[in-house]
Amino acid sequence: GQQLNQSPQSMFIQEGEDVSMNCTSSSIFNTWLWYKQDPGEGPVLLIALYKAGELTSNGRLTAQFGITRKDSFLNISASIPSDVGIYFCAGQLRGNEKLTFGTGTRLTIIP
Amino acid sequence: DAGITQSPRHKVTETGTPVTLRCHQTENHRYMYWYRQDPGHGLRLIHYSYGVKDTDKGEVSDGYSVSRSKTEDFLLTLESATSSQTSVYFCAISESFVYEQYFGPGTRLTVT
């Protein structure tokens, strides 16, 4: 099936640092969604993007729908301990209705 | 938080036994989905429903069946569980297809 390449796979940062992660594909997507998952829980929707070039914020989180429609980016500013978790991107391919999920970026905050 | 519950939250069963997982929503959303989550694979769609008694297959539907007799309930059945079906299963809902899916808390299933 279609693959979404999510990077980095893991990140180790200090509290207060900014975080950047991305999701790329060789195919064009209509929709990008970003989720966060805490251990033992289901993914929680953070941001949804529907237009190429769109930049959307949710508190300290900002996500962008890449102009080429083949990538998306998520930034977290001034990280705090509760940001720890796994972040997933998901996209809807043009011409294919079902969501495709990335394999996640695991964020760890070093004391 | 979207009103989605899954039951049971944890289950251990033996190979060859039937298993049914339940997803219940209070949001009156039309679309419901079952995913499985395994290390290295991300979330993969098993089956989905677009209305009462209307269902379709996802990318990993072999060995699974679903039923939706009411808007609020979506059942996933493993007719004869196998060890390869050990996984965490998530239910999701959305108002329209694909658009902003909201996930339940998950069911951890172990098949021994």
Short mmCIF file of N, CA and C in Angstrom, two decimals, chain A:
data_model
loop_
_atom_site.label_atom_id
_atom_site.label_comp_id
_atom_site.label_asym_id
_atom_site.label_seq_id
_atom_site.Cartn_x
_atom_site.Cartn_y
_atom_site.Cartn_z
N GLY A 1 0.81 -1.19 0.00
CA GLY A 1 0.00 0.00 0.00
C GLY A 1 0.85 1.26 0.00
N GLN A 2 0.20 2.40 -0.11
CA GLN A 2 0.89 3.67 -0.12
C GLN A 2 1.61 3.90 1.20
N GLN A 3 2.84 4.39 1.12
CA GLN A 3 3.63 4.63 2.31
C GLN A 3 3.74 6.12 2.58
N LEU A 4 3.66 6.45 3.83
CA LEU A 4 3.99 7.79 4.27
C LEU A 4 5.28 7.70 5.07
N ASN A 5 6.28 8.45 4.66
CA ASN A 5 7.55 8.45 5.36
C ASN A 5 7.55 9.55 6.39
N GLN A 6 7.61 9.16 7.63
CA GLN A 6 7.56 10.14 8.71
C GLN A 6 8.94 10.22 9.35
N SER A 7 9.43 11.44 9.56
CA SER A 7 10.75 11.58 10.17
C SER A 7 10.79 12.79 11.09
N PRO A 8 11.65 12.71 12.10
CA PRO A 8 12.46 11.55 12.45
C PRO A 8 11.60 10.48 13.12
N GLN A 9 12.15 9.29 13.28
CA GLN A 9 11.40 8.23 13.97
C GLN A 9 11.32 8.51 15.45
N SER A 10 12.38 9.14 15.99
CA SER A 10 12.37 9.49 17.40
C SER A 10 13.16 10.77 17.62
N MET A 11 12.81 11.47 18.68
CA MET A 11 13.47 12.72 19.02
C MET A 11 13.67 12.78 20.53
N PHE A 12 14.84 13.23 20.94
CA PHE A 12 15.15 13.42 22.34
C PHE A 12 15.51 14.89 22.52
N ILE A 13 14.69 15.61 23.25
CA ILE A 13 14.90 17.05 23.38
C ILE A 13 14.81 17.46 24.84
N GLN A 14 15.23 18.69 25.11
CA GLN A 14 15.08 19.24 26.45
C GLN A 14 13.83 20.11 26.51
N GLU A 15 13.27 20.18 27.68
CA GLU A 15 12.08 21.01 27.87
C GLU A 15 12.38 22.44 27.44
N GLY A 16 11.44 23.01 26.72
CA GLY A 16 11.62 24.38 26.25
C GLY A 16 12.09 24.48 24.81
N GLU A 17 12.62 23.39 24.28
CA GLU A 17 13.09 23.41 22.89
C GLU A 17 11.91 23.35 21.91
N ASP A 18 12.16 23.83 20.71
CA ASP A 18 11.19 23.70 19.64
C ASP A 18 11.41 22.37 18.91
N VAL A 19 10.34 21.83 18.35
CA VAL A 19 10.37 20.52 17.69
C VAL A 19 9.84 20.65 16.28
N SER A 20 10.47 19.96 15.36
CA SER A 20 9.96 19.90 13.98
C SER A 20 9.96 18.46 13.49
N MET A 21 8.90 18.06 12.84
CA MET A 21 8.81 16.74 12.25
C MET A 21 8.05 16.85 10.93
N ASN A 22 8.23 15.85 10.07
CA ASN A 22 7.54 15.95 8.78
C ASN A 22 7.10 14.59 8.28
N CYS A 23 6.28 14.67 7.27
CA CYS A 23 5.72 13.49 6.64
C CYS A 23 5.81 13.70 5.14
N THR A 24 6.37 12.73 4.43
CA THR A 24 6.53 12.90 2.99
C THR A 24 6.03 11.67 2.25
N SER A 25 5.69 11.89 0.99
CA SER A 25 5.23 10.80 0.14
C SER A 25 5.61 11.10 -1.30
N SER A 26 5.60 10.09 -2.13
CA SER A 26 5.83 10.28 -3.55
C SER A 26 4.51 10.60 -4.27
N SER A 27 3.39 10.52 -3.55
CA SER A 27 2.08 10.76 -4.14
C SER A 27 1.46 12.05 -3.62
N ILE A 28 0.46 12.51 -4.33
CA ILE A 28 -0.21 13.75 -3.96
C ILE A 28 -1.38 13.45 -3.03
N PHE A 29 -1.49 14.23 -1.97
CA PHE A 29 -2.55 14.05 -0.98
C PHE A 29 -3.53 15.22 -0.99
N ASN A 30 -4.78 14.90 -0.69
CA ASN A 30 -5.83 15.91 -0.59
C ASN A 30 -5.95 16.50 0.80
N THR A 31 -5.64 15.68 1.79
CA THR A 31 -5.87 16.04 3.20
C THR A 31 -4.70 15.53 4.02
N TRP A 32 -4.29 16.33 4.99
CA TRP A 32 -3.30 15.89 5.97
C TRP A 32 -3.88 16.09 7.37
N LEU A 33 -3.69 15.07 8.19
CA LEU A 33 -4.11 15.15 9.59
C LEU A 33 -2.92 14.82 10.47
N TRP A 34 -2.85 15.47 11.62
CA TRP A 34 -1.81 15.17 12.59
C TRP A 34 -2.46 14.73 13.90
N TYR A 35 -1.96 13.60 14.44
CA TYR A 35 -2.48 13.03 15.66
C TYR A 35 -1.35 12.88 16.68
N LYS A 36 -1.74 12.85 17.96
CA LYS A 36 -0.81 12.52 19.05
C LYS A 36 -1.40 11.34 19.82
N GLN A 37 -0.52 10.40 20.17
CA GLN A 37 -0.97 9.24 20.93
C GLN A 37 -0.13 9.07 22.18
N ASP A 38 -0.79 9.01 23.32
CA ASP A 38 -0.14 8.73 24.59
C ASP A 38 -0.20 7.23 24.85
N PRO A 39 0.72 6.70 25.65
CA PRO A 39 0.74 5.25 25.92
C PRO A 39 -0.60 4.74 26.44
N GLY A 40 -1.08 3.65 25.82
CA GLY A 40 -2.30 3.04 26.29
C GLY A 40 -3.58 3.76 25.90
N GLU A 41 -3.46 4.76 25.05
CA GLU A 41 -4.64 5.53 24.64
C GLU A 41 -4.76 5.59 23.13
N GLY A 42 -5.88 6.07 22.66
CA GLY A 42 -6.07 6.23 21.23
C GLY A 42 -5.49 7.52 20.73
N PRO A 43 -5.24 7.62 19.42
CA PRO A 43 -4.73 8.86 18.84
C PRO A 43 -5.74 9.99 19.02
N VAL A 44 -5.20 11.18 19.27
CA VAL A 44 -6.03 12.37 19.42
C VAL A 44 -5.72 13.32 18.28
N LEU A 45 -6.74 13.78 17.60
CA LEU A 45 -6.54 14.68 16.47
C LEU A 45 -6.05 16.04 16.96
N LEU A 46 -4.94 16.50 16.36
CA LEU A 46 -4.36 17.78 16.72
C LEU A 46 -4.73 18.87 15.72
N ILE A 47 -4.46 18.58 14.45
CA ILE A 47 -4.65 19.58 13.40
C ILE A 47 -5.08 18.87 12.12
N ALA A 48 -5.97 19.51 11.36
CA ALA A 48 -6.39 19.02 10.05
C ALA A 48 -6.08 20.08 9.00
N LEU A 49 -5.57 19.65 7.86
CA LEU A 49 -5.18 20.56 6.78
C LEU A 49 -5.84 20.10 5.49
N TYR A 50 -6.39 21.06 4.71
CA TYR A 50 -7.16 20.70 3.54
C TYR A 50 -6.73 21.39 2.25
N LYS A 51 -5.83 22.36 2.36
CA LYS A 51 -5.42 23.10 1.16
C LYS A 51 -3.92 23.21 1.09
N ALA A 52 -3.36 23.06 -0.12
CA ALA A 52 -1.93 23.21 -0.31
C ALA A 52 -1.48 24.58 0.18
N GLY A 53 -0.38 24.59 0.96
CA GLY A 53 0.14 25.84 1.49
C GLY A 53 -0.51 26.27 2.79
N GLU A 54 -1.58 25.61 3.19
CA GLU A 54 -2.30 25.99 4.40
C GLU A 54 -1.40 25.86 5.63
N LEU A 55 -1.47 26.86 6.50
CA LEU A 55 -0.71 26.86 7.75
C LEU A 55 -1.73 27.01 8.87
N THR A 56 -1.78 26.06 9.79
CA THR A 56 -2.80 26.06 10.84
C THR A 56 -2.14 25.86 12.19
N SER A 57 -2.60 26.61 13.18
CA SER A 57 -2.04 26.50 14.53
C SER A 57 -3.10 26.00 15.52
N ASN A 58 -2.60 25.33 16.54
CA ASN A 58 -3.44 24.87 17.64
C ASN A 58 -2.58 25.04 18.90
N GLY A 59 -2.68 26.22 19.52
CA GLY A 59 -1.82 26.51 20.67
C GLY A 59 -0.37 26.61 20.23
N ARG A 60 0.47 25.78 20.86
CA ARG A 60 1.90 25.80 20.52
C ARG A 60 2.23 24.94 19.30
N LEU A 61 1.23 24.33 18.73
CA LEU A 61 1.44 23.47 17.57
C LEU A 61 1.08 24.22 16.29
N THR A 62 1.92 24.05 15.28
CA THR A 62 1.66 24.61 13.97
C THR A 62 1.94 23.55 12.92
N ALA A 63 1.02 23.38 11.98
CA ALA A 63 1.21 22.40 10.92
C ALA A 63 1.01 23.07 9.57
N GLN A 64 1.70 22.55 8.57
CA GLN A 64 1.59 23.10 7.23
C GLN A 64 1.37 22.01 6.21
N PHE A 65 0.51 22.29 5.26
CA PHE A 65 0.24 21.43 4.10
C PHE A 65 1.22 21.87 3.02
N GLY A 66 2.14 21.01 2.63
CA GLY A 66 3.17 21.36 1.67
C GLY A 66 2.61 21.81 0.33
N ILE A 67 3.28 22.74 -0.30
CA ILE A 67 2.83 23.29 -1.58
C ILE A 67 2.76 22.23 -2.66
N THR A 68 3.67 21.26 -2.63
CA THR A 68 3.67 20.20 -3.63
C THR A 68 2.55 19.19 -3.39
N ARG A 69 1.88 19.27 -2.25
CA ARG A 69 0.82 18.34 -1.81
C ARG A 69 1.37 16.97 -1.46
N LYS A 70 2.71 16.84 -1.40
CA LYS A 70 3.32 15.54 -1.11
C LYS A 70 3.92 15.49 0.28
N ASP A 71 3.79 16.56 1.04
CA ASP A 71 4.37 16.55 2.37
C ASP A 71 3.62 17.48 3.32
N SER A 72 3.89 17.26 4.61
CA SER A 72 3.30 18.09 5.64
C SER A 72 4.29 18.17 6.80
N PHE A 73 4.18 19.26 7.56
CA PHE A 73 5.13 19.51 8.63
C PHE A 73 4.39 19.85 9.91
N LEU A 74 4.95 19.43 11.03
CA LEU A 74 4.38 19.78 12.33
C LEU A 74 5.49 20.38 13.19
N ASN A 75 5.22 21.53 13.76
CA ASN A 75 6.16 22.17 14.67
C ASN A 75 5.51 22.34 16.03
N ILE A 76 6.31 22.12 17.06
CA ILE A 76 5.87 22.35 18.44
C ILE A 76 6.83 23.36 19.04
N SER A 77 6.32 24.44 19.54
CA SER A 77 7.19 25.44 20.13
C SER A 77 7.23 25.30 21.64
N ALA A 78 8.40 25.60 22.21
CA ALA A 78 8.59 25.62 23.66
C ALA A 78 8.02 24.37 24.32
N SER A 79 8.59 23.22 24.00
CA SER A 79 8.04 21.94 24.46
C SER A 79 7.94 21.87 25.98
N ILE A 80 6.90 21.15 26.41
CA ILE A 80 6.65 20.92 27.83
C ILE A 80 6.51 19.41 28.05
N PRO A 81 6.59 18.94 29.29
CA PRO A 81 6.56 17.49 29.54
C PRO A 81 5.36 16.77 28.95
N SER A 82 4.21 17.40 28.92
CA SER A 82 3.02 16.72 28.40
C SER A 82 3.04 16.56 26.88
N ASP A 83 4.04 17.11 26.21
CA ASP A 83 4.18 16.91 24.76
C ASP A 83 4.75 15.52 24.44
N VAL A 84 5.26 14.84 25.43
CA VAL A 84 5.82 13.49 25.23
C VAL A 84 4.74 12.57 24.67
N GLY A 85 5.13 11.78 23.67
CA GLY A 85 4.18 10.85 23.07
C GLY A 85 4.62 10.53 21.65
N ILE A 86 3.72 9.90 20.92
CA ILE A 86 4.00 9.57 19.52
C ILE A 86 3.09 10.41 18.64
N TYR A 87 3.68 11.04 17.66
CA TYR A 87 2.94 11.90 16.74
C TYR A 87 2.81 11.18 15.39
N PHE A 88 1.58 11.11 14.89
CA PHE A 88 1.31 10.46 13.61
C PHE A 88 0.77 11.47 12.61
N CYS A 89 1.23 11.31 11.38
CA CYS A 89 0.57 12.01 10.30
C CYS A 89 -0.36 11.02 9.60
N ALA A 90 -1.35 11.55 8.93
CA ALA A 90 -2.27 10.73 8.14
C ALA A 90 -2.70 11.56 6.94
N GLY A 91 -2.85 10.90 5.81
CA GLY A 91 -3.22 11.63 4.61
C GLY A 91 -4.24 10.88 3.79
N GLN A 92 -5.03 11.65 3.08
CA GLN A 92 -5.98 11.08 2.12
C GLN A 92 -5.43 11.33 0.73
N LEU A 93 -5.16 10.22 0.03
CA LEU A 93 -4.64 10.31 -1.33
C LEU A 93 -5.70 10.85 -2.28
N ARG A 94 -5.27 11.66 -3.19
CA ARG A 94 -6.18 12.07 -4.26
C ARG A 94 -6.55 10.83 -5.05
N GLY A 95 -7.84 10.61 -5.24
CA GLY A 95 -8.28 9.45 -5.99
C GLY A 95 -8.40 8.19 -5.15
N ASN A 96 -8.01 8.26 -3.90
CA ASN A 96 -8.13 7.12 -2.98
C ASN A 96 -8.69 7.68 -1.69
N GLU A 97 -9.83 7.19 -1.26
CA GLU A 97 -10.53 7.87 -0.18
C GLU A 97 -10.02 7.55 1.22
N LYS A 98 -9.41 6.38 1.41
CA LYS A 98 -9.09 5.98 2.77
C LYS A 98 -7.82 6.67 3.27
N LEU A 99 -7.76 6.86 4.56
CA LEU A 99 -6.59 7.48 5.18
C LEU A 99 -5.41 6.52 5.18
N THR A 100 -4.22 7.09 4.93
CA THR A 100 -2.97 6.36 5.09
C THR A 100 -2.22 7.00 6.24
N PHE A 101 -1.68 6.17 7.14
CA PHE A 101 -1.01 6.68 8.33
C PHE A 101 0.50 6.50 8.24
N GLY A 102 1.23 7.47 8.77
CA GLY A 102 2.66 7.32 8.95
C GLY A 102 2.94 6.41 10.15
N THR A 103 4.20 6.04 10.32
CA THR A 103 4.56 5.12 11.41
C THR A 103 4.92 5.85 12.69
N GLY A 104 4.89 7.15 12.68
CA GLY A 104 5.01 7.90 13.92
C GLY A 104 6.39 8.45 14.23
N THR A 105 6.39 9.54 14.98
CA THR A 105 7.60 10.13 15.55
C THR A 105 7.44 10.10 17.06
N ARG A 106 8.36 9.42 17.75
CA ARG A 106 8.30 9.34 19.21
C ARG A 106 9.09 10.49 19.81
N LEU A 107 8.42 11.31 20.59
CA LEU A 107 9.05 12.47 21.22
C LEU A 107 9.29 12.19 22.69
N THR A 108 10.55 12.35 23.10
CA THR A 108 10.95 12.17 24.49
C THR A 108 11.60 13.45 24.99
N ILE A 109 11.26 13.86 26.18
CA ILE A 109 11.88 15.05 26.77
C ILE A 109 12.87 14.61 27.83
N ILE A 110 14.09 15.06 27.65
CA ILE A 110 15.18 14.70 28.57
C ILE A 110 15.17 15.66 29.76
N PRO A 111 15.20 15.12 30.98
CA PRO A 111 15.17 16.01 32.15
C PRO A 111 16.40 16.91 32.21
#
